Amino acid sequence: MVNVETALKEATTTIDGAIGAALVDYGSGMALGTIGGSKELDLSVAAAGNTDVVRAKVRAMEMLGLNDEIEDILITLGNQYHLIRLMKARGSSGFFLYLALDRGRANLAMARHQLKKIEAELEI
């Protein structure tokens, strides 16, 4: 098992094209940890904004009566991918991993695979 800092560092060093990563509590919208980012990508603002995305999707699934779980949410921008992975491990519900990727350098399938592996190893 790894801690938050180690997991986020692993995400930004092992996933090609990673710009920044965060672990977010979607009950409060607060980032429990961040790494990377840029002048254009404030990870604290992204954490709060993506919390709204997660909450909206959860509500939509409830209204539709879908008895399923969200694995991840992908937001595709012109130059970036934003990947939100809801955590499922025991004791980690209510949290998500957020990863921003440079679209020109990232392999989305590999990023999803690596983020899933990091989630499995993360201990909150």
Short mmCIF file of N, CA, C and O in Angstrom, two decimals:
data_model
loop_
_atom_site.label_atom_id
_atom_site.label_comp_id
_atom_site.label_asym_id
_atom_site.label_seq_id
_atom_site.Cartn_x
_atom_site.Cartn_y
_atom_site.Cartn_z
N MET A 1 0.84 -1.18 0.00
CA MET A 1 0.00 0.00 0.00
C MET A 1 0.89 1.25 0.00
O MET A 1 1.93 1.26 0.62
N VAL A 2 0.43 2.28 -0.70
CA VAL A 2 1.19 3.53 -0.77
C VAL A 2 0.35 4.68 -0.24
O VAL A 2 -0.88 4.62 -0.24
N ASN A 3 1.02 5.75 0.18
CA ASN A 3 0.31 6.91 0.69
C ASN A 3 -0.05 7.85 -0.48
O ASN A 3 0.34 7.62 -1.63
N VAL A 4 -0.77 8.90 -0.16
CA VAL A 4 -1.27 9.83 -1.18
C VAL A 4 -0.13 10.45 -1.96
O VAL A 4 -0.14 10.48 -3.20
N GLU A 5 0.86 10.97 -1.26
CA GLU A 5 1.98 11.64 -1.93
C GLU A 5 2.69 10.71 -2.91
O GLU A 5 2.99 11.08 -4.04
N THR A 6 2.94 9.49 -2.48
CA THR A 6 3.63 8.52 -3.33
C THR A 6 2.77 8.15 -4.55
O THR A 6 3.27 8.06 -5.66
N ALA A 7 1.48 7.97 -4.33
CA ALA A 7 0.58 7.61 -5.42
C ALA A 7 0.51 8.72 -6.47
O ALA A 7 0.56 8.44 -7.69
N LEU A 8 0.40 9.96 -6.03
CA LEU A 8 0.32 11.07 -6.97
C LEU A 8 1.64 11.25 -7.72
O LEU A 8 1.64 11.53 -8.93
N LYS A 9 2.73 11.07 -7.02
CA LYS A 9 4.04 11.16 -7.67
C LYS A 9 4.19 10.07 -8.73
O LYS A 9 4.69 10.30 -9.82
N GLU A 10 3.73 8.87 -8.39
CA GLU A 10 3.77 7.76 -9.35
C GLU A 10 2.93 8.08 -10.58
O GLU A 10 3.34 7.81 -11.71
N ALA A 11 1.77 8.68 -10.37
CA ALA A 11 0.90 9.02 -11.49
C ALA A 11 1.57 9.99 -12.45
O ALA A 11 1.50 9.82 -13.68
N THR A 12 2.25 10.98 -11.91
CA THR A 12 2.86 11.98 -12.79
C THR A 12 4.19 11.55 -13.39
O THR A 12 4.62 12.11 -14.39
N THR A 13 4.82 10.54 -12.79
CA THR A 13 6.10 10.10 -13.34
C THR A 13 5.98 8.87 -14.23
O THR A 13 6.82 8.66 -15.10
N THR A 14 4.95 8.06 -14.06
CA THR A 14 4.83 6.83 -14.85
C THR A 14 3.80 6.92 -15.97
O THR A 14 3.78 6.05 -16.83
N ILE A 15 2.97 7.93 -15.95
CA ILE A 15 1.94 8.06 -16.99
C ILE A 15 2.39 9.13 -17.99
O ILE A 15 2.55 10.30 -17.64
N ASP A 16 2.62 8.70 -19.23
CA ASP A 16 3.08 9.61 -20.27
C ASP A 16 2.09 10.75 -20.46
O ASP A 16 0.89 10.53 -20.55
N GLY A 17 2.62 11.96 -20.53
CA GLY A 17 1.79 13.12 -20.79
C GLY A 17 1.12 13.72 -19.58
O GLY A 17 0.37 14.69 -19.70
N ALA A 18 1.37 13.17 -18.39
CA ALA A 18 0.73 13.69 -17.18
C ALA A 18 1.16 15.13 -16.92
O ALA A 18 2.34 15.45 -16.94
N ILE A 19 0.16 15.99 -16.67
CA ILE A 19 0.41 17.39 -16.35
C ILE A 19 0.28 17.61 -14.85
O ILE A 19 1.03 18.37 -14.26
N GLY A 20 -0.68 16.93 -14.25
CA GLY A 20 -0.90 17.06 -12.82
C GLY A 20 -1.90 16.04 -12.34
O GLY A 20 -2.64 15.45 -13.14
N ALA A 21 -1.92 15.82 -11.04
CA ALA A 21 -2.82 14.84 -10.45
C ALA A 21 -3.25 15.32 -9.06
O ALA A 21 -2.56 16.10 -8.42
N ALA A 22 -4.42 14.82 -8.65
CA ALA A 22 -4.94 15.18 -7.33
C ALA A 22 -5.78 14.03 -6.78
O ALA A 22 -6.36 13.25 -7.54
N LEU A 23 -5.83 13.95 -5.47
CA LEU A 23 -6.78 13.08 -4.78
C LEU A 23 -7.80 14.01 -4.15
O LEU A 23 -7.43 14.95 -3.44
N VAL A 24 -9.08 13.76 -4.45
CA VAL A 24 -10.13 14.70 -4.08
C VAL A 24 -11.22 14.00 -3.27
O VAL A 24 -11.64 12.89 -3.60
N ASP A 25 -11.67 14.68 -2.23
CA ASP A 25 -12.84 14.26 -1.45
C ASP A 25 -14.05 14.91 -2.10
O ASP A 25 -14.20 16.13 -2.07
N TYR A 26 -14.91 14.10 -2.75
CA TYR A 26 -16.02 14.74 -3.46
C TYR A 26 -17.21 15.05 -2.55
O TYR A 26 -18.19 15.62 -2.99
N GLY A 27 -17.09 14.79 -1.27
CA GLY A 27 -18.07 15.28 -0.32
C GLY A 27 -17.86 16.77 -0.07
O GLY A 27 -18.81 17.55 -0.01
N SER A 28 -16.60 17.16 0.03
CA SER A 28 -16.28 18.56 0.33
C SER A 28 -15.73 19.32 -0.88
O SER A 28 -15.74 20.54 -0.88
N GLY A 29 -15.21 18.59 -1.86
CA GLY A 29 -14.58 19.25 -3.01
C GLY A 29 -13.14 19.64 -2.76
O GLY A 29 -12.50 20.27 -3.60
N MET A 30 -12.60 19.24 -1.63
CA MET A 30 -11.23 19.59 -1.27
C MET A 30 -10.23 18.56 -1.79
O MET A 30 -10.48 17.36 -1.71
N ALA A 31 -9.11 19.07 -2.27
CA ALA A 31 -8.02 18.19 -2.68
C ALA A 31 -7.23 17.78 -1.44
O ALA A 31 -6.80 18.63 -0.67
N LEU A 32 -7.06 16.48 -1.25
CA LEU A 32 -6.27 15.97 -0.13
C LEU A 32 -4.78 15.95 -0.46
O LEU A 32 -3.94 15.84 0.42
N GLY A 33 -4.50 16.04 -1.74
CA GLY A 33 -3.13 16.09 -2.20
C GLY A 33 -3.11 16.44 -3.67
O GLY A 33 -4.03 16.10 -4.40
N THR A 34 -2.08 17.18 -4.08
CA THR A 34 -1.92 17.54 -5.49
C THR A 34 -0.46 17.45 -5.86
O THR A 34 0.43 17.57 -4.99
N ILE A 35 -0.20 17.28 -7.15
CA ILE A 35 1.15 17.33 -7.68
C ILE A 35 1.07 17.83 -9.11
O ILE A 35 0.15 17.47 -9.85
N GLY A 36 2.00 18.68 -9.47
CA GLY A 36 2.04 19.20 -10.84
C GLY A 36 1.09 20.36 -11.01
O GLY A 36 0.89 21.16 -10.10
N GLY A 37 0.51 20.43 -12.20
CA GLY A 37 -0.34 21.55 -12.54
C GLY A 37 0.49 22.61 -13.25
O GLY A 37 1.65 22.39 -13.59
N SER A 38 -0.11 23.76 -13.48
CA SER A 38 0.57 24.85 -14.16
C SER A 38 -0.19 26.13 -13.88
O SER A 38 -1.20 26.14 -13.18
N LYS A 39 0.32 27.21 -14.46
CA LYS A 39 -0.37 28.49 -14.32
C LYS A 39 -1.79 28.40 -14.87
O LYS A 39 -2.72 28.96 -14.32
N GLU A 40 -1.95 27.64 -15.95
CA GLU A 40 -3.26 27.46 -16.58
C GLU A 40 -4.11 26.38 -15.92
O GLU A 40 -5.30 26.29 -16.16
N LEU A 41 -3.50 25.51 -15.12
CA LEU A 41 -4.21 24.40 -14.50
C LEU A 41 -4.00 24.43 -12.99
O LEU A 41 -3.05 23.84 -12.47
N ASP A 42 -4.88 25.13 -12.29
CA ASP A 42 -4.85 25.19 -10.83
C ASP A 42 -5.58 23.95 -10.33
O ASP A 42 -6.80 23.82 -10.49
N LEU A 43 -4.85 23.04 -9.74
CA LEU A 43 -5.42 21.76 -9.33
C LEU A 43 -6.46 21.88 -8.22
O LEU A 43 -7.38 21.07 -8.16
N SER A 44 -6.36 22.88 -7.37
CA SER A 44 -7.38 23.08 -6.34
C SER A 44 -8.70 23.51 -6.96
O SER A 44 -9.77 23.04 -6.56
N VAL A 45 -8.63 24.38 -7.95
CA VAL A 45 -9.84 24.80 -8.66
C VAL A 45 -10.42 23.63 -9.45
O VAL A 45 -11.63 23.39 -9.46
N ALA A 46 -9.53 22.86 -10.10
CA ALA A 46 -9.98 21.69 -10.86
C ALA A 46 -10.64 20.66 -9.95
O ALA A 46 -11.64 20.04 -10.33
N ALA A 47 -10.10 20.47 -8.75
CA ALA A 47 -10.69 19.53 -7.79
C ALA A 47 -12.12 19.91 -7.46
O ALA A 47 -13.03 19.08 -7.49
N ALA A 48 -12.32 21.18 -7.14
CA ALA A 48 -13.67 21.66 -6.80
C ALA A 48 -14.62 21.54 -7.99
O ALA A 48 -15.75 21.07 -7.85
N GLY A 49 -14.16 21.94 -9.16
CA GLY A 49 -15.00 21.88 -10.35
C GLY A 49 -15.36 20.46 -10.74
O GLY A 49 -16.51 20.18 -11.12
N ASN A 50 -14.41 19.56 -10.65
CA ASN A 50 -14.69 18.18 -11.02
C ASN A 50 -15.53 17.46 -9.99
O ASN A 50 -16.18 16.47 -10.29
N THR A 51 -15.55 17.97 -8.77
CA THR A 51 -16.47 17.45 -7.76
C THR A 51 -17.91 17.65 -8.24
O THR A 51 -18.75 16.76 -8.10
N ASP A 52 -18.18 18.81 -8.83
CA ASP A 52 -19.51 19.07 -9.38
C ASP A 52 -19.86 18.10 -10.50
O ASP A 52 -20.99 17.64 -10.61
N VAL A 53 -18.86 17.75 -11.32
CA VAL A 53 -19.07 16.78 -12.40
C VAL A 53 -19.46 15.42 -11.82
O VAL A 53 -20.41 14.78 -12.28
N VAL A 54 -18.72 14.97 -10.82
CA VAL A 54 -18.99 13.67 -10.21
C VAL A 54 -20.38 13.66 -9.57
O VAL A 54 -21.16 12.73 -9.78
N ARG A 55 -20.69 14.69 -8.82
CA ARG A 55 -22.01 14.76 -8.17
C ARG A 55 -23.13 14.75 -9.20
O ARG A 55 -24.15 14.09 -9.00
N ALA A 56 -22.97 15.49 -10.29
CA ALA A 56 -24.00 15.54 -11.33
C ALA A 56 -24.20 14.17 -11.97
O ALA A 56 -25.33 13.74 -12.22
N LYS A 57 -23.12 13.45 -12.22
CA LYS A 57 -23.23 12.13 -12.83
C LYS A 57 -23.89 11.14 -11.87
O LYS A 57 -24.71 10.31 -12.29
N VAL A 58 -23.54 11.20 -10.61
CA VAL A 58 -24.16 10.32 -9.61
C VAL A 58 -25.67 10.59 -9.55
O VAL A 58 -26.48 9.66 -9.53
N ARG A 59 -26.05 11.88 -9.53
CA ARG A 59 -27.48 12.23 -9.52
C ARG A 59 -28.19 11.73 -10.77
O ARG A 59 -29.30 11.20 -10.70
N ALA A 60 -27.56 11.90 -11.92
CA ALA A 60 -28.16 11.44 -13.18
C ALA A 60 -28.38 9.94 -13.16
O ALA A 60 -29.43 9.45 -13.59
N MET A 61 -27.41 9.20 -12.66
CA MET A 61 -27.56 7.75 -12.59
C MET A 61 -28.70 7.36 -11.65
O MET A 61 -29.45 6.44 -11.94
N GLU A 62 -28.82 8.08 -10.53
CA GLU A 62 -29.92 7.81 -9.59
C GLU A 62 -31.27 8.09 -10.24
O GLU A 62 -32.20 7.30 -10.11
N MET A 63 -31.38 9.21 -10.95
CA MET A 63 -32.64 9.56 -11.60
C MET A 63 -33.00 8.56 -12.69
O MET A 63 -34.18 8.29 -12.93
N LEU A 64 -32.00 8.00 -13.35
CA LEU A 64 -32.24 7.01 -14.39
C LEU A 64 -32.47 5.61 -13.82
O LEU A 64 -32.84 4.70 -14.55
N GLY A 65 -32.24 5.45 -12.54
CA GLY A 65 -32.42 4.15 -11.91
C GLY A 65 -31.34 3.15 -12.31
O GLY A 65 -31.57 1.95 -12.26
N LEU A 66 -30.17 3.66 -12.68
CA LEU A 66 -29.07 2.77 -13.06
C LEU A 66 -28.42 2.20 -11.81
O LEU A 66 -27.94 2.94 -10.96
N ASN A 67 -28.44 0.91 -11.69
CA ASN A 67 -27.84 0.24 -10.55
C ASN A 67 -26.43 -0.22 -10.96
O ASN A 67 -26.20 -1.39 -11.22
N ASP A 68 -25.54 0.75 -11.05
CA ASP A 68 -24.19 0.48 -11.51
C ASP A 68 -23.24 1.46 -10.84
O ASP A 68 -23.68 2.35 -10.13
N GLU A 69 -21.96 1.29 -11.06
CA GLU A 69 -20.96 2.17 -10.47
C GLU A 69 -20.18 2.88 -11.56
O GLU A 69 -19.95 2.31 -12.63
N ILE A 70 -19.76 4.10 -11.29
CA ILE A 70 -18.90 4.83 -12.21
C ILE A 70 -17.48 4.33 -12.03
O ILE A 70 -16.95 4.31 -10.92
N GLU A 71 -16.87 3.92 -13.13
CA GLU A 71 -15.46 3.53 -13.09
C GLU A 71 -14.60 4.76 -13.26
O GLU A 71 -13.75 5.07 -12.44
N ASP A 72 -14.80 5.46 -14.36
CA ASP A 72 -14.11 6.73 -14.55
C ASP A 72 -14.91 7.63 -15.47
O ASP A 72 -15.86 7.18 -16.12
N ILE A 73 -14.54 8.89 -15.47
CA ILE A 73 -15.17 9.90 -16.31
C ILE A 73 -14.05 10.56 -17.10
O ILE A 73 -13.03 10.97 -16.53
N LEU A 74 -14.25 10.68 -18.41
CA LEU A 74 -13.26 11.29 -19.28
C LEU A 74 -13.82 12.59 -19.84
O LEU A 74 -14.93 12.62 -20.36
N ILE A 75 -13.04 13.65 -19.72
CA ILE A 75 -13.37 14.93 -20.33
C ILE A 75 -12.28 15.21 -21.35
O ILE A 75 -11.09 15.26 -21.00
N THR A 76 -12.68 15.34 -22.61
CA THR A 76 -11.73 15.55 -23.69
C THR A 76 -11.75 17.01 -24.11
O THR A 76 -12.79 17.53 -24.51
N LEU A 77 -10.62 17.67 -23.98
CA LEU A 77 -10.45 19.05 -24.42
C LEU A 77 -9.63 19.05 -25.71
O LEU A 77 -9.12 18.01 -26.13
N GLY A 78 -9.46 20.20 -26.30
CA GLY A 78 -8.67 20.29 -27.53
C GLY A 78 -7.24 19.83 -27.35
O GLY A 78 -6.68 19.14 -28.20
N ASN A 79 -6.63 20.18 -26.21
CA ASN A 79 -5.22 19.86 -25.97
C ASN A 79 -4.98 18.95 -24.77
O ASN A 79 -3.84 18.62 -24.49
N GLN A 80 -6.03 18.60 -24.06
CA GLN A 80 -5.86 17.82 -22.84
C GLN A 80 -6.95 16.77 -22.69
O GLN A 80 -8.05 16.93 -23.23
N TYR A 81 -6.61 15.75 -21.92
CA TYR A 81 -7.59 14.80 -21.38
C TYR A 81 -7.65 15.06 -19.88
O TYR A 81 -6.62 15.27 -19.25
N HIS A 82 -8.85 15.01 -19.31
CA HIS A 82 -9.00 15.07 -17.87
C HIS A 82 -9.71 13.79 -17.46
O HIS A 82 -10.82 13.51 -17.92
N LEU A 83 -9.05 13.00 -16.65
CA LEU A 83 -9.54 11.69 -16.26
C LEU A 83 -9.87 11.71 -14.77
O LEU A 83 -9.05 12.10 -13.94
N ILE A 84 -11.10 11.31 -14.45
CA ILE A 84 -11.57 11.25 -13.07
C ILE A 84 -11.86 9.78 -12.77
O ILE A 84 -12.69 9.17 -13.42
N ARG A 85 -11.17 9.23 -11.79
CA ARG A 85 -11.37 7.83 -11.42
C ARG A 85 -11.91 7.74 -10.00
O ARG A 85 -11.21 8.11 -9.04
N LEU A 86 -13.15 7.30 -9.87
CA LEU A 86 -13.76 7.15 -8.55
C LEU A 86 -13.13 5.96 -7.84
O LEU A 86 -12.97 4.89 -8.44
N MET A 87 -12.78 6.16 -6.60
CA MET A 87 -12.12 5.10 -5.85
C MET A 87 -13.13 4.13 -5.27
O MET A 87 -14.19 4.53 -4.81
N LYS A 88 -12.78 2.86 -5.30
CA LYS A 88 -13.70 1.81 -4.85
C LYS A 88 -13.14 0.99 -3.70
O LYS A 88 -13.86 0.23 -3.09
N ALA A 89 -11.86 1.12 -3.43
CA ALA A 89 -11.24 0.30 -2.39
C ALA A 89 -11.90 0.55 -1.04
O ALA A 89 -12.45 1.61 -0.79
N ARG A 90 -11.85 -0.45 -0.18
CA ARG A 90 -12.45 -0.34 1.15
C ARG A 90 -11.92 0.90 1.87
O ARG A 90 -10.72 1.14 1.90
N GLY A 91 -12.83 1.69 2.40
CA GLY A 91 -12.45 2.88 3.13
C GLY A 91 -12.13 4.08 2.26
O GLY A 91 -11.73 5.11 2.77
N SER A 92 -12.28 3.95 0.93
CA SER A 92 -11.92 5.07 0.07
C SER A 92 -13.10 5.60 -0.73
O SER A 92 -12.91 6.42 -1.62
N SER A 93 -14.31 5.13 -0.45
CA SER A 93 -15.45 5.68 -1.18
C SER A 93 -15.60 7.14 -0.79
O SER A 93 -15.30 7.54 0.33
N GLY A 94 -16.06 7.94 -1.73
CA GLY A 94 -16.17 9.37 -1.50
C GLY A 94 -14.95 10.14 -1.98
O GLY A 94 -14.86 11.34 -1.80
N PHE A 95 -14.01 9.44 -2.60
CA PHE A 95 -12.80 10.06 -3.11
C PHE A 95 -12.64 9.74 -4.59
O PHE A 95 -13.12 8.71 -5.06
N PHE A 96 -11.96 10.63 -5.30
CA PHE A 96 -11.58 10.31 -6.67
C PHE A 96 -10.18 10.81 -6.97
O PHE A 96 -9.69 11.76 -6.37
N LEU A 97 -9.55 10.10 -7.90
CA LEU A 97 -8.26 10.52 -8.43
C LEU A 97 -8.54 11.34 -9.68
O LEU A 97 -9.37 10.96 -10.51
N TYR A 98 -7.86 12.45 -9.81
CA TYR A 98 -8.01 13.33 -10.96
C TYR A 98 -6.65 13.42 -11.64
O TYR A 98 -5.63 13.63 -10.99
N LEU A 99 -6.65 13.23 -12.95
CA LEU A 99 -5.41 13.26 -13.71
C LEU A 99 -5.62 14.09 -14.96
O LEU A 99 -6.56 13.86 -15.73
N ALA A 100 -4.76 15.10 -15.14
CA ALA A 100 -4.78 15.92 -16.36
C ALA A 100 -3.62 15.47 -17.24
O ALA A 100 -2.49 15.29 -16.76
N LEU A 101 -3.91 15.28 -18.51
CA LEU A 101 -2.93 14.76 -19.46
C LEU A 101 -2.80 15.67 -20.67
O LEU A 101 -3.80 16.22 -21.14
N ASP A 102 -1.59 15.78 -21.19
CA ASP A 102 -1.35 16.45 -22.46
C ASP A 102 -1.80 15.49 -23.56
O ASP A 102 -1.26 14.39 -23.70
N ARG A 103 -2.81 15.90 -24.31
CA ARG A 103 -3.41 15.01 -25.30
C ARG A 103 -2.43 14.56 -26.38
O ARG A 103 -2.53 13.45 -26.90
N GLY A 104 -1.47 15.40 -26.70
CA GLY A 104 -0.50 15.06 -27.75
C GLY A 104 0.53 14.03 -27.32
O GLY A 104 1.15 13.36 -28.16
N ARG A 105 0.73 13.87 -26.02
CA ARG A 105 1.75 12.94 -25.52
C ARG A 105 1.18 11.73 -24.80
O ARG A 105 1.89 10.78 -24.52
N ALA A 106 -0.11 11.76 -24.50
CA ALA A 106 -0.71 10.71 -23.66
C ALA A 106 -1.26 9.56 -24.48
O ALA A 106 -1.73 9.74 -25.60
N ASN A 107 -1.20 8.39 -23.89
CA ASN A 107 -1.88 7.21 -24.41
C ASN A 107 -3.03 6.97 -23.42
O ASN A 107 -2.80 6.52 -22.29
N LEU A 108 -4.24 7.29 -23.84
CA LEU A 108 -5.38 7.26 -22.93
C LEU A 108 -5.62 5.87 -22.34
O LEU A 108 -5.88 5.74 -21.14
N ALA A 109 -5.53 4.84 -23.14
CA ALA A 109 -5.76 3.49 -22.63
C ALA A 109 -4.73 3.13 -21.56
O ALA A 109 -5.07 2.57 -20.51
N MET A 110 -3.48 3.46 -21.81
CA MET A 110 -2.44 3.16 -20.82
C MET A 110 -2.60 4.02 -19.57
O MET A 110 -2.37 3.54 -18.46
N ALA A 111 -3.02 5.26 -19.74
CA ALA A 111 -3.25 6.13 -18.58
C ALA A 111 -4.35 5.57 -17.70
O ALA A 111 -4.22 5.55 -16.47
N ARG A 112 -5.44 5.12 -18.31
CA ARG A 112 -6.54 4.53 -17.53
C ARG A 112 -6.07 3.29 -16.79
O ARG A 112 -6.39 3.08 -15.62
N HIS A 113 -5.31 2.45 -17.48
CA HIS A 113 -4.79 1.22 -16.88
C HIS A 113 -3.87 1.53 -15.69
O HIS A 113 -4.00 0.94 -14.61
N GLN A 114 -2.97 2.49 -15.88
CA GLN A 114 -2.02 2.83 -14.82
C GLN A 114 -2.73 3.49 -13.63
O GLN A 114 -2.41 3.22 -12.48
N LEU A 115 -3.72 4.35 -13.91
CA LEU A 115 -4.45 5.00 -12.83
C LEU A 115 -5.24 3.98 -12.01
O LEU A 115 -5.33 4.09 -10.79
N LYS A 116 -5.78 2.96 -12.67
CA LYS A 116 -6.48 1.89 -11.96
C LYS A 116 -5.52 1.14 -11.03
O LYS A 116 -5.86 0.82 -9.89
N LYS A 117 -4.31 0.90 -11.51
CA LYS A 117 -3.30 0.22 -10.70
C LYS A 117 -2.91 1.08 -9.49
O LYS A 117 -2.79 0.58 -8.37
N ILE A 118 -2.74 2.36 -9.71
CA ILE A 118 -2.38 3.27 -8.62
C ILE A 118 -3.50 3.32 -7.59
O ILE A 118 -3.24 3.28 -6.38
N GLU A 119 -4.74 3.37 -8.06
CA GLU A 119 -5.89 3.37 -7.14
C GLU A 119 -5.88 2.13 -6.25
O GLU A 119 -6.12 2.21 -5.05
N ALA A 120 -5.58 0.97 -6.83
CA ALA A 120 -5.61 -0.28 -6.08
C ALA A 120 -4.54 -0.30 -4.98
O ALA A 120 -4.72 -0.94 -3.95
N GLU A 121 -3.44 0.41 -5.19
CA GLU A 121 -2.34 0.42 -4.23
C GLU A 121 -2.46 1.53 -3.19
O GLU A 121 -1.76 1.51 -2.18
N LEU A 122 -3.33 2.50 -3.44
CA LEU A 122 -3.42 3.68 -2.58
C LEU A 122 -4.17 3.38 -1.28
O LEU A 122 -5.23 2.78 -1.29
N GLU A 123 -3.59 3.83 -0.20
CA GLU A 123 -4.23 3.70 1.11
C GLU A 123 -4.48 5.10 1.66
O GLU A 123 -3.56 5.90 1.78
N ILE A 124 -5.74 5.37 1.96
CA ILE A 124 -6.11 6.70 2.47
C ILE A 124 -6.19 6.67 3.99
O ILE A 124 -6.74 5.80 4.56
#
